[in-house]
Short mmCIF file of C-alpha atoms in Angstrom, two decimals:
data_model
loop_
_atom_site.label_atom_id
_atom_site.label_comp_id
_atom_site.label_asym_id
_atom_site.label_seq_id
_atom_site.Cartn_x
_atom_site.Cartn_y
_atom_site.Cartn_z
CA MET A 1 -0.21 2.59 16.23
CA SER A 2 1.28 0.47 13.51
CA VAL A 3 0.47 -0.67 9.99
CA PRO A 4 -0.96 -4.23 9.85
CA ALA A 5 1.13 -6.72 7.91
CA PHE A 6 -1.63 -8.03 5.64
CA GLY A 7 -4.58 -6.44 3.90
CA LEU A 8 -6.66 -6.19 0.74
CA GLY A 9 -5.81 -3.88 -2.14
CA THR A 10 -8.53 -2.50 -4.43
CA PHE A 11 -6.53 -0.91 -7.28
CA ARG A 12 -8.29 -1.18 -10.66
CA LEU A 13 -11.44 -2.67 -9.11
CA GLN A 14 -14.72 -0.75 -9.40
CA GLY A 15 -18.48 -1.17 -9.11
CA GLN A 16 -19.86 -4.59 -8.30
CA VAL A 17 -16.41 -6.15 -8.85
CA VAL A 18 -14.87 -4.27 -5.92
CA ILE A 19 -18.00 -4.66 -3.79
CA ASP A 20 -17.79 -8.44 -4.25
CA SER A 21 -14.03 -8.53 -3.63
CA VAL A 22 -14.25 -6.52 -0.39
CA SER A 23 -17.36 -8.40 0.80
CA THR A 24 -15.74 -11.80 0.21
CA ALA A 25 -12.47 -10.73 1.81
CA LEU A 26 -14.22 -9.44 4.94
CA GLU A 27 -16.21 -12.67 5.16
CA LEU A 28 -12.95 -14.66 4.96
CA GLY A 29 -11.39 -12.69 7.80
CA TYR A 30 -9.60 -9.76 6.14
CA ARG A 31 -9.78 -6.64 8.29
CA VAL A 32 -7.48 -4.25 6.39
CA ILE A 33 -8.72 -2.49 3.24
CA ASP A 34 -6.61 -0.17 1.05
CA THR A 35 -8.19 2.24 -1.43
CA ALA A 36 -7.48 5.69 -2.93
CA GLN A 37 -9.32 8.73 -4.23
CA ILE A 38 -8.07 8.14 -7.79
CA TYR A 39 -9.36 4.54 -7.80
CA GLU A 40 -12.89 6.01 -7.89
CA ASN A 41 -14.16 3.11 -5.79
CA GLU A 42 -14.32 4.59 -2.27
CA ALA A 43 -18.14 4.64 -2.29
CA ASP A 44 -18.27 1.01 -3.45
CA VAL A 45 -15.73 -0.01 -0.80
CA GLY A 46 -17.76 1.90 1.81
CA GLN A 47 -20.92 0.11 0.72
CA ALA A 48 -19.30 -3.32 1.09
CA ILE A 49 -17.87 -2.43 4.51
CA ALA A 50 -21.23 -1.09 5.75
CA ALA A 51 -23.08 -4.19 4.51
CA SER A 52 -20.61 -6.49 6.28
CA GLY A 53 -21.80 -5.37 9.71
CA ILE A 54 -18.25 -5.62 11.08
CA PRO A 55 -17.67 -3.08 13.87
CA ARG A 56 -15.58 -0.12 12.67
CA GLU A 57 -13.00 -0.58 15.43
CA GLU A 58 -12.14 -4.04 14.06
CA LEU A 59 -11.21 -2.59 10.67
CA PHE A 60 -8.15 -0.75 9.37
CA ILE A 61 -9.04 1.45 6.40
CA THR A 62 -6.46 3.27 4.29
CA SER A 63 -7.02 5.79 1.51
CA LYS A 64 -4.73 8.07 -0.46
CA ILE A 65 -5.00 11.75 -1.36
CA TRP A 66 -4.76 12.40 -5.09
CA VAL A 67 -2.34 15.02 -6.47
CA ALA A 68 -5.18 17.40 -7.48
CA ASN A 69 -6.10 17.75 -3.78
CA PHE A 70 -2.66 18.53 -2.31
CA ALA A 71 -3.10 22.29 -1.77
CA LYS A 72 -3.77 23.12 1.87
CA ASP A 73 -7.18 24.62 1.02
CA ARG A 74 -8.24 21.39 -0.72
CA LEU A 75 -6.65 18.47 1.11
CA ILE A 76 -8.84 18.32 4.22
CA GLY A 77 -12.03 18.93 2.21
CA SER A 78 -11.15 16.07 -0.14
CA LEU A 79 -10.44 13.80 2.82
CA LYS A 80 -13.86 14.61 4.29
CA GLU A 81 -15.41 13.63 0.94
CA SER A 82 -13.51 10.33 1.08
CA LEU A 83 -14.86 9.72 4.60
CA GLN A 84 -18.43 10.32 3.39
CA LYS A 85 -17.98 7.88 0.53
CA LEU A 86 -16.42 5.28 2.84
CA GLN A 87 -19.22 5.84 5.39
CA THR A 88 -16.82 6.37 8.27
CA ASP A 89 -15.83 9.20 10.63
CA TYR A 90 -12.10 8.57 10.31
CA LEU A 91 -9.44 6.67 8.38
CA ASP A 92 -6.83 4.56 10.13
CA LEU A 93 -4.20 5.68 7.63
CA THR A 94 -4.16 8.45 5.01
CA LEU A 95 -1.36 8.63 2.47
CA ILE A 96 -0.09 11.15 -0.04
CA HIS A 97 -0.51 9.01 -3.17
CA TRP A 98 2.30 10.39 -5.36
CA PRO A 99 4.68 13.33 -5.06
CA SER A 100 3.31 16.63 -6.41
CA PRO A 101 4.11 16.81 -10.16
CA GLU A 102 6.94 19.29 -10.76
CA ASN A 103 6.67 20.23 -7.08
CA GLN A 104 3.56 22.34 -7.83
CA VAL A 105 2.55 21.95 -4.18
CA PRO A 106 5.58 21.85 -1.85
CA VAL A 107 6.02 18.77 0.33
CA GLU A 108 5.89 21.00 3.42
CA GLU A 109 2.42 22.28 2.43
CA PHE A 110 0.67 18.96 1.81
CA MET A 111 2.37 17.16 4.70
CA GLY A 112 1.39 20.04 6.99
CA ALA A 113 -2.23 19.79 5.83
CA LEU A 114 -2.18 16.01 6.32
CA LEU A 115 -0.80 16.42 9.86
CA GLU A 116 -3.60 18.90 10.55
CA ALA A 117 -6.12 16.27 9.37
CA LYS A 118 -4.61 13.91 11.93
CA ARG A 119 -4.92 16.54 14.67
CA LEU A 120 -8.57 17.01 13.70
CA GLY A 121 -9.19 13.27 14.16
CA LEU A 122 -9.99 12.63 10.49
CA THR A 123 -7.20 10.05 10.33
CA ARG A 124 -5.35 8.07 12.99
CA GLN A 125 -2.06 7.90 11.08
CA ILE A 126 -0.53 9.58 8.05
CA GLY A 127 2.09 8.56 5.54
CA VAL A 128 3.35 8.73 1.98
CA SER A 129 3.46 6.60 -1.15
CA ASN A 130 5.92 6.46 -4.03
CA PHE A 131 8.40 8.70 -2.18
CA THR A 132 12.12 8.65 -2.93
CA ILE A 133 14.79 9.18 -0.26
CA ASP A 134 14.95 12.91 -1.06
CA LEU A 135 11.15 13.25 -0.81
CA MET A 136 11.11 11.31 2.47
CA LYS A 137 13.76 13.70 3.81
CA GLN A 138 11.53 16.64 2.87
CA ALA A 139 8.50 15.00 4.50
CA ILE A 140 10.50 14.30 7.67
CA ALA A 141 11.65 17.93 7.76
CA ALA A 142 8.00 19.02 7.45
CA VAL A 143 6.29 16.82 10.05
CA GLY A 144 8.91 14.59 11.74
CA ALA A 145 9.60 10.92 11.04
CA GLU A 146 7.43 9.97 14.04
CA ASN A 147 4.40 11.25 12.10
CA ILE A 148 5.09 9.19 8.97
CA ALA A 149 3.67 5.72 9.51
CA THR A 150 4.65 4.22 6.16
CA ASN A 151 5.97 4.72 2.65
CA GLN A 152 3.89 2.57 0.29
CA ILE A 153 6.06 1.64 -2.70
CA GLU A 154 6.21 -0.80 -5.57
CA LEU A 155 8.20 -3.69 -4.12
CA HIS A 156 8.45 -7.29 -5.26
CA PRO A 157 11.21 -9.88 -5.79
CA TYR A 158 12.16 -8.23 -9.12
CA LEU A 159 12.24 -4.69 -7.61
CA GLN A 160 13.46 -4.87 -4.03
CA ASN A 161 14.01 -1.11 -3.70
CA ARG A 162 16.76 -1.61 -1.10
CA LYS A 163 18.04 1.98 -0.89
CA VAL A 164 14.58 3.38 -0.14
CA VAL A 165 13.80 0.54 2.28
CA GLU A 166 17.03 0.97 4.22
CA PHE A 167 16.62 4.75 4.53
CA ALA A 168 12.98 4.43 5.64
CA GLN A 169 13.77 1.74 8.20
CA ARG A 170 16.62 3.79 9.69
CA GLN A 171 14.08 6.58 10.23
CA GLY A 172 11.54 4.21 11.79
CA ILE A 173 9.22 4.50 8.77
CA HIS A 174 7.42 1.26 7.90
CA ILE A 175 7.37 -0.01 4.31
CA THR A 176 4.18 -1.14 2.61
CA SER A 177 4.74 -3.18 -0.55
CA TYR A 178 2.29 -2.79 -3.41
CA MET A 179 2.34 -4.96 -6.53
CA THR A 180 4.07 -7.59 -4.38
CA LEU A 181 3.27 -10.23 -7.03
CA ALA A 182 4.47 -7.97 -9.90
CA TYR A 183 1.17 -8.38 -11.77
CA GLY A 184 1.72 -12.13 -11.55
CA GLU A 185 5.16 -12.09 -13.20
CA VAL A 186 6.99 -13.50 -10.17
CA LEU A 187 4.47 -16.34 -9.90
CA LYS A 188 6.04 -17.83 -13.02
CA ASP A 189 9.57 -17.55 -11.66
CA PRO A 190 11.24 -21.02 -11.51
CA LEU A 191 12.92 -20.27 -8.18
CA ILE A 192 9.67 -19.11 -6.53
CA GLN A 193 7.86 -22.13 -7.99
CA GLN A 194 10.57 -24.47 -6.67
CA ILE A 195 10.29 -23.05 -3.13
CA ALA A 196 6.48 -23.23 -3.32
CA GLU A 197 6.55 -26.86 -4.40
CA ARG A 198 8.91 -27.80 -1.56
CA LEU A 199 6.76 -26.00 1.03
CA GLN A 200 3.50 -27.27 -0.48
CA ALA A 201 2.43 -23.66 -0.91
CA THR A 202 1.48 -21.49 -3.88
CA PRO A 203 3.97 -19.10 -5.54
CA ALA A 204 1.77 -16.21 -4.37
CA GLN A 205 1.91 -17.42 -0.76
CA VAL A 206 5.71 -17.72 -0.95
CA THR A 207 6.07 -14.20 -2.39
CA LEU A 208 3.71 -12.61 0.14
CA ALA A 209 5.40 -14.48 3.01
CA TRP A 210 8.80 -13.27 1.76
CA ALA A 211 7.61 -9.65 1.86
CA MET A 212 6.02 -9.94 5.31
CA GLN A 213 9.06 -11.76 6.69
CA SER A 214 11.20 -8.92 5.31
CA GLY A 215 9.18 -6.61 7.54
CA TYR A 216 6.85 -5.12 4.91
CA ALA A 217 3.08 -4.83 4.92
CA VAL A 218 1.33 -6.29 1.85
CA ILE A 219 -2.02 -5.47 0.20
CA PRO A 220 -2.65 -8.03 -2.56
CA SER A 221 -5.92 -7.80 -4.46
CA SER A 222 -8.04 -10.44 -6.12
CA THR A 223 -11.55 -10.87 -7.45
CA LYS A 224 -11.56 -14.65 -6.90
CA ARG A 225 -12.62 -16.16 -3.59
CA ALA A 226 -10.09 -19.01 -3.85
CA ASN A 227 -7.21 -16.57 -4.38
CA LEU A 228 -8.37 -14.28 -1.56
CA GLN A 229 -8.47 -17.30 0.77
CA SER A 230 -5.13 -18.63 -0.47
CA ASN A 231 -3.40 -15.23 -0.13
CA LEU A 232 -4.62 -14.92 3.45
CA ALA A 233 -2.95 -18.25 4.26
CA ALA A 234 0.42 -16.63 3.47
CA THR A 235 0.32 -15.11 6.96
CA ALA A 236 0.90 -18.60 8.38
CA LEU A 237 3.82 -19.51 6.07
CA THR A 238 7.44 -19.22 7.25
CA LEU A 239 10.39 -19.26 4.87
CA SER A 240 13.87 -20.41 5.88
CA ASP A 241 16.82 -18.03 5.89
CA ALA A 242 18.11 -19.94 2.86
CA ASP A 243 14.87 -19.37 0.94
CA MET A 244 14.89 -15.67 1.89
CA ALA A 245 18.47 -15.39 0.61
CA LEU A 246 17.55 -17.11 -2.66
CA ILE A 247 14.65 -14.70 -3.28
CA ALA A 248 17.01 -11.79 -2.53
CA THR A 249 19.00 -12.81 -5.64
CA LEU A 250 15.99 -12.16 -7.93
CA ASP A 251 16.28 -8.35 -7.66
CA ARG A 252 16.69 -6.86 -11.16
CA ASP A 253 15.38 -3.29 -10.81
CA HIS A 254 12.30 -4.26 -12.84
CA ARG A 255 9.85 -1.39 -12.26
CA LEU A 256 6.28 -1.81 -13.52
CA THR A 257 4.71 1.51 -12.43
CA SER A 258 6.14 4.89 -13.34
CA PRO A 259 3.39 7.18 -14.65
CA LYS A 260 4.70 9.92 -16.91
CA GLY A 261 4.42 13.40 -15.46
CA ILE A 262 3.79 12.08 -11.93
CA ALA A 263 6.60 9.64 -11.10
CA PRO A 264 9.63 11.12 -9.32
CA ASP A 265 13.28 10.49 -10.25
CA TRP A 266 13.54 7.05 -8.67
CA ASP A 267 16.48 6.07 -6.45
#
């Protein structure tokens, strides 16, 4: 099993907006959908998937367990609720969304419960999100690196998160990049725009191609059909080594997401 390189994110999208986004994406050929319990859109995502008529085995569905459900007597029950909302018997990937605030639930406890969910067939793969090197070490000690499919982290040209990436890759843990476009900030970058112009591509396509070529999975979201279609075309774009090296110079440790009381001490 592996994590597909390209999919659709649904963060901040709810109701008819997310139903339309997922429906359009599936119609255009997307087959990977990423959601989370805290997004409060799993039922809407499930509705769009069911209405699409696409066979379940052709899809790759990811959701994330929220911090309130980390205790071993809650995690599996909350995952079953997610499955009901998503109208499916299993997830392809289930992630721990954030570390437990102030270590209220030990890593060993929630990773153990997540591994049990995998054994029960509720999810094909398990992984983590927003984990530092120290937290990844704890997760590895709990369930083994072979049971951690990915660490989903904020990663874009302005925050390349190299220490975390290098540690994860040495352990055989895949990296999934979220906020790959940095809320659109990198699309205005002169260097990215220059590369895009030369390749007759969009800045978004260049940025997504950079991430995928770096070995990361990406899950961009959009509510516009044209952008969904354009983003998908990034899978066919190849950057030169020189372009990759230029984008590497944009790293400036510019973090956009660090929720107070939940975020760990970042590397």
